[in-house]
C-alpha atoms as a printed R data frame, in Angstrom:
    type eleno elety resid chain resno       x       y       z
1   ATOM     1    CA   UNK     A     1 103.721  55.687  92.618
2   ATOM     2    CA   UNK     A     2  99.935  56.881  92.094
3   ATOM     3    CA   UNK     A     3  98.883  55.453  94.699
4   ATOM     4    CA   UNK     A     4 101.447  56.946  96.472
5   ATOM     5    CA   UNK     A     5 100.787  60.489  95.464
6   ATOM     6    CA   UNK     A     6  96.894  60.254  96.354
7   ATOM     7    CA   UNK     A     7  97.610  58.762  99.242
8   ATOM     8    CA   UNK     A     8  99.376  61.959 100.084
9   ATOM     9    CA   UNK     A     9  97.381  64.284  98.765
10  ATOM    10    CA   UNK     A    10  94.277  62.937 100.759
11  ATOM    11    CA   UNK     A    11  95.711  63.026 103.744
12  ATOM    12    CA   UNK     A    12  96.918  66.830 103.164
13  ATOM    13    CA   UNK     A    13  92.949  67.965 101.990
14  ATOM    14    CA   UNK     A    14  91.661  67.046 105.535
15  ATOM    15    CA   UNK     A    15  94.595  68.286 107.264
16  ATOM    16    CA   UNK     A    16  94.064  71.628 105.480
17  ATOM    17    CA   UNK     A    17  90.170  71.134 105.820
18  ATOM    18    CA   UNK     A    18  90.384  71.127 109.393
19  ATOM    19    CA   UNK     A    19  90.201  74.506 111.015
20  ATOM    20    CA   UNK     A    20  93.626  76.137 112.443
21  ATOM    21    CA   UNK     A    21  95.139  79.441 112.328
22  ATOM    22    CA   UNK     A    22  95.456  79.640 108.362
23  ATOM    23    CA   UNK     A    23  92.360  79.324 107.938
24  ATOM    24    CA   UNK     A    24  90.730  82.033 110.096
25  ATOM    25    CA   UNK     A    25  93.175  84.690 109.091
26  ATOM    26    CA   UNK     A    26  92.507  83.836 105.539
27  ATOM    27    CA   UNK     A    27  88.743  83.914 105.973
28  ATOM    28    CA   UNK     A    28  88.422  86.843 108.096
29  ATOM    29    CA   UNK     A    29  91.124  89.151 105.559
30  ATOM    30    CA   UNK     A    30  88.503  88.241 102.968
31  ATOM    31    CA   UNK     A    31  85.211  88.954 104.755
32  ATOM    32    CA   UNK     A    32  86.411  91.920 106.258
33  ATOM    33    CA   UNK     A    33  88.956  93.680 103.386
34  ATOM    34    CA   UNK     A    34  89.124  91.936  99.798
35  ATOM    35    CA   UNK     A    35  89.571  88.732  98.171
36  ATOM    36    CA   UNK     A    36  93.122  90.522  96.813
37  ATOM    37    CA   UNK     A    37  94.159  91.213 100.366
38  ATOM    38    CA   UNK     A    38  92.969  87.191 101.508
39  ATOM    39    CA   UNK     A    39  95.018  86.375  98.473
40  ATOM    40    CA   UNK     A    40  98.135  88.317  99.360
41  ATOM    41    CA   UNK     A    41  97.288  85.857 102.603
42  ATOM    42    CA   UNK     A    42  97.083  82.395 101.060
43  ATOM    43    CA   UNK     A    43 100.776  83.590  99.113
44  ATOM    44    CA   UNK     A    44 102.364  84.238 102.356
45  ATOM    45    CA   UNK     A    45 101.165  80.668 103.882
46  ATOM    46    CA   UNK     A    46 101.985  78.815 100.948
47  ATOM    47    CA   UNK     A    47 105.395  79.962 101.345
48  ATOM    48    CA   UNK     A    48 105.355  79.234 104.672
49  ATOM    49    CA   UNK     A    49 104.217  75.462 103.468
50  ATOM    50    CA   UNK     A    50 106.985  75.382 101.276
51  ATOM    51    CA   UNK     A    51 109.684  76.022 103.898
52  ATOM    52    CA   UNK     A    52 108.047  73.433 106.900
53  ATOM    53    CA   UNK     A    53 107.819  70.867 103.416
54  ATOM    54    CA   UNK     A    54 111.244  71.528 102.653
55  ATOM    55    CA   UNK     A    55 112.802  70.911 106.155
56  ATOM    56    CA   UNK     A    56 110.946  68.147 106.361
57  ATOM    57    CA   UNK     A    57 112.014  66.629 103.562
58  ATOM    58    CA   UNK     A    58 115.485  67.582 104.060
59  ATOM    59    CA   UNK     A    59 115.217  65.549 107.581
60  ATOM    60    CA   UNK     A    60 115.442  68.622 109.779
61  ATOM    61    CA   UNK     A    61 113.074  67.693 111.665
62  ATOM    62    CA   UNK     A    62 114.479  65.128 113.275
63  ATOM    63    CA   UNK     A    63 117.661  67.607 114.161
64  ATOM    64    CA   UNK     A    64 114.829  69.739 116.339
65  ATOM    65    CA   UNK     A    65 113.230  66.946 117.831
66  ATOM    66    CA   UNK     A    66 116.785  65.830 119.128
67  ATOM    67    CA   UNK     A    67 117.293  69.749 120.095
68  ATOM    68    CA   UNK     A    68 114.818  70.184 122.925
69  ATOM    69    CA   UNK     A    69 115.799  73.537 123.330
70  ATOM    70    CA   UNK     A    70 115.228  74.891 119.843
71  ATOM    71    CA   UNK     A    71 112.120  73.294 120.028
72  ATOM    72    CA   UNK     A    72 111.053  75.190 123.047
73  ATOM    73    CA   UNK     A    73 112.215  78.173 121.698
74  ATOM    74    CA   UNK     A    74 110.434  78.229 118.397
75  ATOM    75    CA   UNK     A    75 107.045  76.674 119.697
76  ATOM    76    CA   UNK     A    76 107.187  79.675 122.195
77  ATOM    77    CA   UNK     A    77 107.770  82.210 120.013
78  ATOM    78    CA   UNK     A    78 105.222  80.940 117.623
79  ATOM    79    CA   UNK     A    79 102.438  81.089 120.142
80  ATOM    80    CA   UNK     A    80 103.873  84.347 121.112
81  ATOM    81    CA   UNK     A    81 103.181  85.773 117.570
82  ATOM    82    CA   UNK     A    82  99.286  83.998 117.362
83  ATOM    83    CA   UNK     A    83  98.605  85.636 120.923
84  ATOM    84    CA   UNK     A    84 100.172  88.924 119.597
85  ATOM    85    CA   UNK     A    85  97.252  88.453 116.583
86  ATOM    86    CA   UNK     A    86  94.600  87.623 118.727
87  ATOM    87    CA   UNK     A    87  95.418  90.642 120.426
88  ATOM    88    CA   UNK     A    88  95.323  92.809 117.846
89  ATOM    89    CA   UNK     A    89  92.127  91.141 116.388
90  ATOM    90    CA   UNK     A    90  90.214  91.542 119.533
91  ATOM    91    CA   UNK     A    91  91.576  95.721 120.228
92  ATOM    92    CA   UNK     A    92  89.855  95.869 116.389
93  ATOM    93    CA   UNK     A    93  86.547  94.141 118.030
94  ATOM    94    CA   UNK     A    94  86.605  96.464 120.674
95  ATOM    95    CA   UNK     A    95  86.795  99.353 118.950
96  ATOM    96    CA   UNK     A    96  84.588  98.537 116.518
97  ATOM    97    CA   UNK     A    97  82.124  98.420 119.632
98  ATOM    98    CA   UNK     A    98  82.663 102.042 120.454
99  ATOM    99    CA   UNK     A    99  82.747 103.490 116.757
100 ATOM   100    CA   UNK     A   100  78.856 104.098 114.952
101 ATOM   101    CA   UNK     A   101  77.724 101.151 113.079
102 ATOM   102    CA   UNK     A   102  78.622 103.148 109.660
103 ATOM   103    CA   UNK     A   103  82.132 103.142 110.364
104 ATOM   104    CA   UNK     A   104  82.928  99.518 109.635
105 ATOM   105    CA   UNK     A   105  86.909 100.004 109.287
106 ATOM   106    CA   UNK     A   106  88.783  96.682 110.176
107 ATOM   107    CA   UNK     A   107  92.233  96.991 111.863
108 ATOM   108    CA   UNK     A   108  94.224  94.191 109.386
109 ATOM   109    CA   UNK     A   109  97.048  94.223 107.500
110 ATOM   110    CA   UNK     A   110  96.723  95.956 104.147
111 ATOM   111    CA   UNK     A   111  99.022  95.987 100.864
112 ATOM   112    CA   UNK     A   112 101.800  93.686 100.579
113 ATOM   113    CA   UNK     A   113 101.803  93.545 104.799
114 ATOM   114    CA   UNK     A   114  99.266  90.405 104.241
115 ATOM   115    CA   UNK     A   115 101.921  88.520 102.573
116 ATOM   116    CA   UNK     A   116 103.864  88.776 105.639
117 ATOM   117    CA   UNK     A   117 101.082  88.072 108.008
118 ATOM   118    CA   UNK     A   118  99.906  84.933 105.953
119 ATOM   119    CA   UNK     A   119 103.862  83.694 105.982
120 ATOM   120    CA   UNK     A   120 104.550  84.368 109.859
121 ATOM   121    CA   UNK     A   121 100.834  83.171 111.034
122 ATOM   122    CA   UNK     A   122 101.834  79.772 109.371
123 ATOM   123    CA   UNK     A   123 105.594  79.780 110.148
124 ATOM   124    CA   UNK     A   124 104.283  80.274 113.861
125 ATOM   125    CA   UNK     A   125 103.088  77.142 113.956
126 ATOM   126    CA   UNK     A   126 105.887  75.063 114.455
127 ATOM   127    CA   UNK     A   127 103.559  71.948 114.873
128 ATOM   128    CA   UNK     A   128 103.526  71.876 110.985
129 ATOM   129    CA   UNK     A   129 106.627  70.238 111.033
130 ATOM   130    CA   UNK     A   130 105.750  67.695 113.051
131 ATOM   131    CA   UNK     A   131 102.890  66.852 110.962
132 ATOM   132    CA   UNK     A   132 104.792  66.907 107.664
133 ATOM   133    CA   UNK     A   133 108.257  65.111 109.412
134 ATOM   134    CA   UNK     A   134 104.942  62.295 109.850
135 ATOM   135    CA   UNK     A   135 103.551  62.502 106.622
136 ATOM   136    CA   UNK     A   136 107.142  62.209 104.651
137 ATOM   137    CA   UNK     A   137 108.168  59.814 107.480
138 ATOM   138    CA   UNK     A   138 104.892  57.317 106.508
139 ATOM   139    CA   UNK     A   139 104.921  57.615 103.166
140 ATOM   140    CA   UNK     A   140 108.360  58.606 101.834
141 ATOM   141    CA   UNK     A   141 110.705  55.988 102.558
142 ATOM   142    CA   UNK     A   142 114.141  55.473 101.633
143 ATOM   143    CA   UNK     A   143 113.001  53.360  98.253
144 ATOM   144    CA   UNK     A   144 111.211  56.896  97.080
145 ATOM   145    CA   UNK     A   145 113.333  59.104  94.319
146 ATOM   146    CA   UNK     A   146 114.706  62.818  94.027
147 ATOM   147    CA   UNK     A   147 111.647  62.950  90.966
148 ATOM   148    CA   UNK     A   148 109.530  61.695  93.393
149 ATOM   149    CA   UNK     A   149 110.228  63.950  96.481
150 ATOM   150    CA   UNK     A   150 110.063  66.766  94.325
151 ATOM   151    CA   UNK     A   151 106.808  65.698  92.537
152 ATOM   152    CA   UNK     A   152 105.112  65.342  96.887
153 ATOM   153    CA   UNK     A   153 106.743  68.837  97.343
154 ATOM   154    CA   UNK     A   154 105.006  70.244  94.419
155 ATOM   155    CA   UNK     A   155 101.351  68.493  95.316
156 ATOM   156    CA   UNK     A   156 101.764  69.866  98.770
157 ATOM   157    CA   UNK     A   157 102.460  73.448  97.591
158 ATOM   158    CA   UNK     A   158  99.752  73.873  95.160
159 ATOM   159    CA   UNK     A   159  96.973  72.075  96.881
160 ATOM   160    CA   UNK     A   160  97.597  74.223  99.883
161 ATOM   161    CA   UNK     A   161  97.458  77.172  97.287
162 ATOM   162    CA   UNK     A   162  93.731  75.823  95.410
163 ATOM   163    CA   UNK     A   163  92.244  75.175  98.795
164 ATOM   164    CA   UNK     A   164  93.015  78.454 100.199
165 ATOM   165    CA   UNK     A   165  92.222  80.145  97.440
166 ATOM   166    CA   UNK     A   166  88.817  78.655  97.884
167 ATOM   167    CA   UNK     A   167  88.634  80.068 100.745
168 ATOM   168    CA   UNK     A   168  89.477  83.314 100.041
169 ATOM   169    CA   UNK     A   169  87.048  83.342  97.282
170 ATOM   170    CA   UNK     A   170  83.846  82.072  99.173
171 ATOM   171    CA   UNK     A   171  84.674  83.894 102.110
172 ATOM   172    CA   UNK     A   172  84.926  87.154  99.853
173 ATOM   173    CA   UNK     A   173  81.324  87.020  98.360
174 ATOM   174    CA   UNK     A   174  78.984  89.901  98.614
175 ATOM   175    CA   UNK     A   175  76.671  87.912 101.001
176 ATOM   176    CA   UNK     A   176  79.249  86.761 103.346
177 ATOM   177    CA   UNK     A   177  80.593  90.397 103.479
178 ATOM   178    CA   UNK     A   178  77.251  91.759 104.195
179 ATOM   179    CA   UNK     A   179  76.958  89.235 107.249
180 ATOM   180    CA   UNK     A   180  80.465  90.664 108.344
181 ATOM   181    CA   UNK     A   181  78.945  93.973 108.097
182 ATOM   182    CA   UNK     A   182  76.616  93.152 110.290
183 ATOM   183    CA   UNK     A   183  78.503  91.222 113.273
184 ATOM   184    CA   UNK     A   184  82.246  92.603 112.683
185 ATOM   185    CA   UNK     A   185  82.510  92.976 116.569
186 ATOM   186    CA   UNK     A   186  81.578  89.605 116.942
187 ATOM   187    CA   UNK     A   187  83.379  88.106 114.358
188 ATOM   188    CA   UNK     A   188  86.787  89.297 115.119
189 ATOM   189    CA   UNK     A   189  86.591  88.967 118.722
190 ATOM   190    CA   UNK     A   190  85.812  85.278 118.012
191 ATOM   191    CA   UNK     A   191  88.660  85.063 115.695
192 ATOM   192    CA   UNK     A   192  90.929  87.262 118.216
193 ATOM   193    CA   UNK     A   193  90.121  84.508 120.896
194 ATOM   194    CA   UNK     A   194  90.545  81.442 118.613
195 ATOM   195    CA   UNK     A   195  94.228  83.259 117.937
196 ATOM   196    CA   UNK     A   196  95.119  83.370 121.192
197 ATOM   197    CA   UNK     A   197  94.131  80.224 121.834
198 ATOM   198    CA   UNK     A   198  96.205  78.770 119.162
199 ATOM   199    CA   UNK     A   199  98.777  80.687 120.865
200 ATOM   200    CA   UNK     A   200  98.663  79.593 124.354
201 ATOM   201    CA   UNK     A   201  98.053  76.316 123.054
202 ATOM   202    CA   UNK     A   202 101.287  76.238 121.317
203 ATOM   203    CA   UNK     A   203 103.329  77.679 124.590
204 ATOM   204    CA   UNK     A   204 101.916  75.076 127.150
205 ATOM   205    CA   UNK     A   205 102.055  72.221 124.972
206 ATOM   206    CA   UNK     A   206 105.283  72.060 124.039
């Protein structure tokens, strides 16, 4: 059973270590508004986490894989929603272009609105439940308890919380702010283009 839950929790690290859509929002919130805003962030995703986890688990996914349709509809609209951000992120790149360099101002979500953004920019990816419907599919058989299931659940849910909260934290420094200072523009239009690329990924792929 401990080998079971390590083997698990490995294999989530370097799926959350390897750069997607949470992780730039997450990172940019923090270098360009607060580590409390990036946090508001990482709460919304981990609830999004939480719900992909708990479909999996519940075998759900296997219901969409059978419904083509549904599938199709919800990888569209999800790579609708990570264009719409890209969009947004790059109008805020634009305009930072035509404001004076002292006027730094960052169009993002702000207050409890980053909760929200953190939960839909993760529940707009429906390829997490692919990956999960995998990881339970691998490693949690039929032999594997309630206690058990609950116990993955839980490791799933709070290592996605610690690792972004890294992230939030390191991105939030005072040194990596300064550098966002200096190349906002540049930044978020890279992060606008990485969003919509995650987007139009999602809509042709599917």
């Amino acid at each position: 059973m401990v080998m079971l839950f390590l083997t698990v929790a490995l294999v989530h690290i370097v799926a959350l270590m390897s750069p997607g859509p949470d992780f730039f929002f997450v990172s940019q919130t923090a270098v360009s508004r607060s580590r409390k805003e990036a946090m508001m962030g990482v709460l919304g995703i981990t609830m999004g986490v939480m719900v992909w986890a708990a479909v999996a688990l519940l075998g759900l996914n296997l219901i969409l894989a059978k419904m083509a349709w549904l599938h199709n509809i919800i990888m569209v609209g999800g790579g609708l929603y990570l264009c719409w951000m890209g969009y947004q992120m790059l109008r805020g790149a634009l305009k930072k272009e035509q404001k004076a360099p002292e006027e730094p101002k960052v169009e993002l979500a702000t207050g409890g609105r980053s909760f929200l953004k953190g939960l839909l920019t993760n529940l707009a990816n429906p390829k997490a439940i692919i990956y999960f419907g995998s990881v339970f599919s691998l490693f949690v058989g039929d032999d594997v308890g309630a206690g058990a299931r609950w116990g993955i659940f839980l490791l799933i849910v709070v290592e996605t919380f610690a690792w972004f909260t890294v992230v939030a934290s390191l991105f939030a420094m005072p040194a990596m702010r300064r550098g966002y200072q200096r190349m906002a523009k540049w930044i978020d239009g890279f992060a606008g283009a990485l969003f919509a690329g995650f987007g139009i990924h999602l809509i042709i792929s599917r």
